[in-house]
Short mmCIF file of C-alpha atoms in Angstrom, two decimals:
data_model
loop_
_atom_site.label_atom_id
_atom_site.label_comp_id
_atom_site.label_asym_id
_atom_site.label_seq_id
_atom_site.Cartn_x
_atom_site.Cartn_y
_atom_site.Cartn_z
CA UNK A 1 0.00 0.00 0.00
CA UNK A 2 2.87 2.33 0.85
CA UNK A 3 4.43 1.72 -2.59
CA UNK A 4 1.20 2.54 -4.38
CA UNK A 5 0.89 5.79 -2.59
CA UNK A 6 4.46 6.69 -3.44
CA UNK A 7 3.87 6.05 -7.15
CA UNK A 8 0.73 8.19 -7.20
CA UNK A 9 2.60 11.01 -5.47
CA UNK A 10 5.37 10.96 -8.07
CA UNK A 11 2.86 10.90 -10.91
CA UNK A 12 1.03 13.93 -9.55
CA UNK A 13 4.30 15.79 -9.22
CA UNK A 14 5.17 15.16 -12.87
CA UNK A 15 1.73 16.21 -14.10
CA UNK A 16 1.96 19.40 -12.02
CA UNK A 17 5.30 20.27 -13.65
CA UNK A 18 3.95 19.64 -17.12
CA UNK A 19 0.90 21.84 -16.55
CA UNK A 20 3.12 24.60 -15.18
CA UNK A 21 5.29 24.47 -18.32
CA UNK A 22 2.25 24.65 -20.55
CA UNK A 23 0.87 27.67 -18.69
CA UNK A 24 4.22 29.41 -18.94
CA UNK A 25 4.44 28.79 -22.64
CA UNK A 26 0.93 30.15 -23.30
CA UNK A 27 1.62 33.24 -21.26
CA UNK A 28 4.84 33.97 -23.19
CA UNK A 29 3.12 33.70 -26.55
CA UNK A 30 0.29 35.99 -25.48
CA UNK A 31 2.79 38.70 -24.58
CA UNK A 32 4.48 38.72 -28.12
CA UNK A 33 2.98 41.03 -30.71
CA UNK A 34 1.50 39.29 -33.70
CA UNK A 35 1.78 40.65 -37.26
CA UNK A 36 -0.94 38.52 -38.67
CA UNK A 37 -4.56 39.49 -38.64
CA UNK A 38 -7.23 37.60 -36.86
CA UNK A 39 -8.47 34.60 -38.68
CA UNK A 40 -5.35 34.56 -40.94
CA UNK A 41 -3.52 31.21 -41.10
CA UNK A 42 -0.04 31.16 -39.68
CA UNK A 43 3.16 29.39 -40.77
CA UNK A 44 5.14 27.06 -38.59
CA UNK A 45 8.82 26.91 -39.61
CA UNK A 46 10.97 24.01 -38.57
CA UNK A 47 14.72 23.69 -39.14
CA UNK A 48 15.58 20.11 -39.90
CA UNK A 49 18.90 19.28 -41.46
CA UNK A 50 18.97 22.38 -43.63
CA UNK A 51 15.43 21.99 -45.09
CA UNK A 52 12.36 24.17 -44.37
CA UNK A 53 9.03 22.45 -43.78
CA UNK A 54 5.94 24.65 -43.90
CA UNK A 55 2.45 23.82 -42.68
CA UNK A 56 -0.69 25.89 -42.30
CA UNK A 57 -2.82 25.67 -39.14
CA UNK A 58 -4.83 27.53 -36.43
CA UNK A 59 -3.68 29.26 -33.23
CA UNK A 60 -4.37 26.14 -31.23
CA UNK A 61 -2.08 24.14 -33.50
CA UNK A 62 0.65 26.72 -33.05
CA UNK A 63 0.44 26.62 -29.23
CA UNK A 64 0.87 22.86 -29.18
CA UNK A 65 3.62 22.40 -31.80
CA UNK A 66 5.77 25.50 -31.08
CA UNK A 67 9.21 24.67 -29.69
CA UNK A 68 11.10 26.88 -27.24
CA UNK A 69 12.83 29.85 -28.88
CA UNK A 70 16.26 28.93 -27.60
CA UNK A 71 16.12 25.56 -29.32
CA UNK A 72 15.30 27.16 -32.68
CA UNK A 73 18.05 29.75 -32.28
CA UNK A 74 20.58 27.09 -31.32
CA UNK A 75 19.80 24.98 -34.38
CA UNK A 76 20.07 27.98 -36.69
CA UNK A 77 23.37 29.15 -35.26
CA UNK A 78 25.17 25.84 -35.09
CA UNK A 79 24.15 24.29 -38.50
CA UNK A 80 26.28 25.03 -41.51
CA UNK A 81 25.01 24.62 -45.05
CA UNK A 82 26.43 21.72 -46.98
CA UNK A 83 28.70 23.16 -49.70
CA UNK A 84 27.59 22.45 -53.27
CA UNK A 85 30.34 20.57 -55.12
CA UNK A 86 31.69 22.37 -58.16
CA UNK A 87 32.77 20.57 -61.31
CA UNK A 88 36.21 21.65 -62.29
CA UNK A 89 36.44 21.49 -66.11
CA UNK A 90 39.10 19.19 -67.45
CA UNK A 91 41.47 21.18 -69.65
CA UNK A 92 41.47 20.08 -73.33
CA UNK A 93 44.96 18.95 -74.33
CA UNK A 94 46.49 20.96 -77.13
CA UNK A 95 47.32 18.63 -80.07
CA UNK A 96 50.93 18.56 -81.09
CA UNK A 97 52.02 18.12 -84.69
CA UNK A 98 54.46 15.24 -84.93
CA UNK A 99 56.69 15.80 -87.95
CA UNK A 100 56.62 12.98 -90.53
CA UNK A 101 60.13 11.61 -91.03
CA UNK A 102 61.46 12.01 -94.54
CA UNK A 103 62.13 8.54 -96.05
CA UNK A 104 65.69 7.93 -96.97
CA UNK A 105 66.25 6.84 -100.57
CA UNK A 106 67.51 3.30 -100.89
CA UNK A 107 70.81 2.64 -102.52
CA UNK A 108 69.25 0.39 -105.13
CA UNK A 109 65.65 1.53 -105.60
CA UNK A 110 63.33 -1.02 -107.12
CA UNK A 111 60.52 0.08 -109.46
CA UNK A 112 56.95 -0.61 -108.47
CA UNK A 113 55.33 -3.75 -109.84
CA UNK A 114 52.66 -1.60 -111.52
CA UNK A 115 55.21 0.40 -113.49
CA UNK A 116 57.90 -2.19 -113.93
CA UNK A 117 58.46 -2.62 -117.66
CA UNK A 118 58.12 -6.09 -119.04
CA UNK A 119 60.23 -7.18 -121.94
CA UNK A 120 58.59 -9.36 -124.55
CA UNK A 121 60.53 -12.53 -125.27
CA UNK A 122 62.56 -12.60 -128.41
CA UNK A 123 61.07 -14.82 -131.09
CA UNK A 124 64.40 -16.61 -131.41
CA UNK A 125 64.20 -17.63 -127.74
CA UNK A 126 61.01 -19.63 -128.28
CA UNK A 127 61.72 -23.39 -128.19
CA UNK A 128 61.04 -25.24 -131.45
CA UNK A 129 57.52 -26.61 -131.73
CA UNK A 130 55.98 -24.19 -129.19
CA UNK A 131 52.63 -22.75 -130.25
CA UNK A 132 52.83 -18.96 -129.85
CA UNK A 133 49.20 -18.48 -130.88
CA UNK A 134 49.89 -15.10 -132.47
CA UNK A 135 47.12 -13.18 -134.25
CA UNK A 136 46.93 -12.91 -138.03
CA UNK A 137 48.17 -9.31 -137.95
CA UNK A 138 51.42 -10.53 -136.42
CA UNK A 139 52.09 -12.95 -139.29
CA UNK A 140 51.06 -10.43 -141.92
CA UNK A 141 53.60 -8.02 -140.51
CA UNK A 142 56.32 -10.68 -140.31
CA UNK A 143 55.84 -11.89 -143.90
CA UNK A 144 54.95 -8.64 -145.63
CA UNK A 145 56.69 -8.51 -149.04
CA UNK A 146 57.67 -12.20 -148.96
CA UNK A 147 56.96 -15.08 -151.35
CA UNK A 148 56.14 -18.78 -150.76
CA UNK A 149 56.73 -21.31 -153.54
CA UNK A 150 55.58 -24.92 -153.15
CA UNK A 151 53.03 -27.71 -153.49
CA UNK A 152 49.71 -28.46 -151.77
CA UNK A 153 51.26 -28.13 -148.30
CA UNK A 154 52.18 -24.50 -149.05
CA UNK A 155 48.72 -24.02 -150.51
CA UNK A 156 47.13 -25.28 -147.28
CA UNK A 157 49.41 -22.93 -145.33
CA UNK A 158 47.96 -20.00 -147.27
CA UNK A 159 44.35 -21.18 -146.93
CA UNK A 160 44.51 -21.89 -143.18
CA UNK A 161 46.47 -18.80 -142.16
CA UNK A 162 45.05 -16.29 -144.65
CA UNK A 163 48.15 -14.11 -144.90
CA UNK A 164 47.40 -11.42 -147.48
CA UNK A 165 50.67 -9.48 -147.33
CA UNK A 166 52.73 -12.23 -148.97
CA UNK A 167 52.46 -14.03 -152.35
CA UNK A 168 51.82 -17.77 -152.37
CA UNK A 169 52.94 -19.27 -155.71
CA UNK A 170 51.74 -22.83 -155.14
CA UNK A 171 49.61 -25.56 -156.62
CA UNK A 172 48.29 -28.99 -155.61
CA UNK A 173 50.42 -31.78 -157.20
CA UNK A 174 53.29 -29.43 -158.10
CA UNK A 175 56.85 -30.84 -157.93
CA UNK A 176 60.37 -29.55 -158.61
CA UNK A 177 60.20 -30.59 -162.30
CA UNK A 178 56.70 -29.27 -163.14
CA UNK A 179 57.39 -26.04 -161.25
CA UNK A 180 60.10 -25.17 -163.80
CA UNK A 181 57.33 -24.78 -166.39
CA UNK A 182 54.77 -23.03 -164.16
CA UNK A 183 54.27 -19.60 -165.74
CA UNK A 184 52.49 -18.17 -162.70
CA UNK A 185 55.63 -18.60 -160.61
CA UNK A 186 58.08 -17.03 -163.03
CA UNK A 187 55.90 -14.16 -164.14
CA UNK A 188 55.50 -13.06 -160.52
CA UNK A 189 59.23 -13.35 -159.88
CA UNK A 190 59.95 -11.21 -162.94
CA UNK A 191 57.37 -8.57 -162.03
CA UNK A 192 58.04 -8.09 -158.30
CA UNK A 193 60.96 -7.78 -155.96
CA UNK A 194 60.63 -9.91 -152.84
CA UNK A 195 62.36 -9.59 -149.54
CA UNK A 196 62.36 -13.30 -148.58
CA UNK A 197 61.46 -16.39 -150.66
CA UNK A 198 60.60 -19.75 -149.03
CA UNK A 199 60.68 -22.89 -151.19
CA UNK A 200 58.98 -26.16 -150.17
CA UNK A 201 58.87 -29.34 -152.30
CA UNK A 202 59.41 -33.07 -151.88
CA UNK A 203 56.21 -34.87 -150.77
CA UNK A 204 54.99 -35.40 -154.38
CA UNK A 205 58.40 -36.72 -155.41
CA UNK A 206 58.55 -39.50 -152.79
CA UNK A 207 57.42 -42.01 -155.45
CA UNK A 208 60.28 -41.14 -157.84
CA UNK A 209 62.73 -43.88 -158.55
CA UNK A 210 65.76 -41.62 -158.89
CA UNK A 211 66.99 -39.44 -156.06
CA UNK A 212 69.54 -37.92 -158.42
CA UNK A 213 66.84 -36.56 -160.72
CA UNK A 214 65.08 -35.08 -157.74
CA UNK A 215 68.22 -33.27 -156.61
CA UNK A 216 69.06 -32.11 -160.14
CA UNK A 217 65.68 -30.52 -160.76
CA UNK A 218 65.72 -28.94 -157.31
CA UNK A 219 69.07 -27.29 -158.08
CA UNK A 220 67.70 -25.96 -161.38
CA UNK A 221 64.68 -24.51 -159.61
CA UNK A 222 66.79 -22.75 -156.98
CA UNK A 223 69.15 -21.25 -159.53
CA UNK A 224 66.28 -19.90 -161.62
CA UNK A 225 64.79 -18.19 -158.54
CA UNK A 226 68.17 -16.70 -157.67
CA UNK A 227 68.53 -15.37 -161.22
CA UNK A 228 65.21 -13.50 -161.11
CA UNK A 229 65.53 -12.38 -157.45
CA UNK A 230 69.21 -11.62 -156.87
CA UNK A 231 68.57 -9.40 -153.82
CA UNK A 232 66.11 -11.73 -152.06
CA UNK A 233 66.93 -14.03 -149.16
CA UNK A 234 66.15 -17.54 -150.40
CA UNK A 235 65.32 -20.36 -147.97
CA UNK A 236 64.91 -24.02 -148.92
CA UNK A 237 62.76 -25.92 -146.41
CA UNK A 238 62.96 -29.53 -145.28
CA UNK A 239 60.33 -32.07 -146.38
CA UNK A 240 57.65 -32.21 -143.67
CA UNK A 241 57.30 -35.83 -142.44
CA UNK A 242 54.13 -37.92 -142.63
CA UNK A 243 52.32 -39.44 -139.65
CA UNK A 244 53.35 -42.74 -138.15
CA UNK A 245 50.01 -44.27 -139.09
CA UNK A 246 50.40 -43.37 -142.75
CA UNK A 247 54.01 -44.53 -142.78
CA UNK A 248 53.01 -47.93 -141.34
CA UNK A 249 50.69 -48.52 -144.28
CA UNK A 250 53.71 -48.96 -146.54
CA UNK A 251 53.98 -47.61 -150.08
CA UNK A 252 56.27 -44.69 -150.89
CA UNK A 253 54.91 -42.23 -148.27
CA UNK A 254 57.04 -43.50 -145.41
CA UNK A 255 59.17 -41.77 -142.82
CA UNK A 256 62.28 -43.56 -144.07
CA UNK A 257 61.66 -42.35 -147.61
CA UNK A 258 61.16 -38.78 -146.38
CA UNK A 259 64.57 -38.88 -144.71
CA UNK A 260 66.27 -40.14 -147.89
CA UNK A 261 64.80 -37.40 -150.06
CA UNK A 262 65.43 -34.77 -147.44
CA UNK A 263 69.16 -35.45 -147.60
CA UNK A 264 69.02 -34.48 -151.27
CA UNK A 265 67.22 -31.25 -150.34
CA UNK A 266 70.12 -30.39 -148.04
CA UNK A 267 72.56 -31.13 -150.87
CA UNK A 268 70.67 -28.88 -153.28
CA UNK A 269 70.65 -25.99 -150.79
CA UNK A 270 74.33 -26.42 -150.07
CA UNK A 271 75.37 -26.60 -153.73
CA UNK A 272 73.44 -23.41 -154.58
CA UNK A 273 74.57 -21.52 -151.45
CA UNK A 274 71.11 -20.81 -150.09
CA UNK A 275 69.86 -21.20 -146.53
CA UNK A 276 68.28 -24.44 -145.36
CA UNK A 277 65.43 -24.37 -142.81
CA UNK A 278 64.65 -27.59 -140.92
CA UNK A 279 60.94 -26.79 -140.45
CA UNK A 280 60.40 -30.42 -139.42
CA UNK A 281 61.93 -29.58 -136.07
CA UNK A 282 59.50 -26.70 -135.58
CA UNK A 283 56.42 -28.70 -136.59
CA UNK A 284 57.18 -32.17 -135.21
CA UNK A 285 59.89 -31.63 -132.63
CA UNK A 286 62.74 -34.07 -132.11
CA UNK A 287 60.56 -37.10 -132.97
CA UNK A 288 60.51 -35.95 -136.62
CA UNK A 289 57.10 -37.59 -137.02
CA UNK A 290 53.93 -35.66 -137.87
CA UNK A 291 51.72 -35.94 -134.73
CA UNK A 292 48.44 -37.79 -135.05
CA UNK A 293 46.48 -34.66 -134.14
CA UNK A 294 48.37 -32.48 -136.62
CA UNK A 295 46.70 -33.66 -139.81
CA UNK A 296 43.48 -35.14 -141.12
CA UNK A 297 45.29 -37.28 -143.71
CA UNK A 298 48.75 -37.73 -142.22
CA UNK A 299 50.31 -35.42 -144.85
CA UNK A 300 48.94 -31.87 -144.63
CA UNK A 301 49.34 -30.03 -141.28
CA UNK A 302 46.30 -28.28 -139.84
CA UNK A 303 46.16 -24.63 -138.81
CA UNK A 304 47.70 -25.14 -135.40
CA UNK A 305 50.75 -26.85 -136.83
CA UNK A 306 50.93 -24.45 -139.76
CA UNK A 307 51.30 -21.74 -137.15
CA UNK A 308 54.20 -23.68 -135.63
CA UNK A 309 55.67 -23.86 -139.12
CA UNK A 310 55.59 -20.09 -139.51
CA UNK A 311 56.87 -19.50 -135.99
CA UNK A 312 59.90 -21.63 -136.71
CA UNK A 313 60.63 -19.71 -139.92
CA UNK A 314 60.43 -16.38 -138.08
CA UNK A 315 62.76 -17.62 -135.34
CA UNK A 316 65.39 -19.14 -137.61
CA UNK A 317 65.49 -17.21 -140.89
#
């Protein structure tokens, strides 16, 4: 019971102190002059961590929520505003011009691949039998002002290649004996002056019994050409071989017979002091046999091999 009474006494003491504080606060506010008019709302200002909070209320609200003046003054005096950070601009670096080093010239400068001159191979450097595949204009330039004399093989050379800048005095079945009486040949030789003359005979004479007669008539033919064309370069050509297939059939058109008559061609060229061209090497290579794909009949070369024929003449004349 004594404890209960003591607790009640303490509680009454606290309540008395609180009421006294309230009365004192109301009395102090009534003594301060007010700038607002009656019935006008008032503003309560609170300082909390640098921010202002405003609320609108009545006089009764003000009397309850107003804090002691010394607490407001203390908070205003002691708080310092938080400084606003400033962004310091980063200076822009000034670009520097780095001088480009001057290249030193090399001791042995090499030309660029785009401007490096290329030298065309000399025609004489082309291996025998290689197909150069030159255009017609090339051959017309090479044989301009020249003359070809011969049999059906020379005639096929003209037909397949179509060279119009040279004269082809030829005929199917012509041989060294009948050519001596061919007016077309001699009238042209009398009328014109040729730069180079190429003579080709022998395939139609393979059936002759006498090699001596063949050589004799060939010598007569060469001398007659020399007489009418003293300033021309005269070339006697080898007898072009036949194919192996045709040679194996027997008869007089054999590879062995070609070699025998060709030796007489060499003799005729030597005895008349004219140049000899071994066109067999250019057409057939070292085998000295007309390839199977070079001719439709084993005797007359086709266009591809006629081109090889001309290429060999150009390289070796």
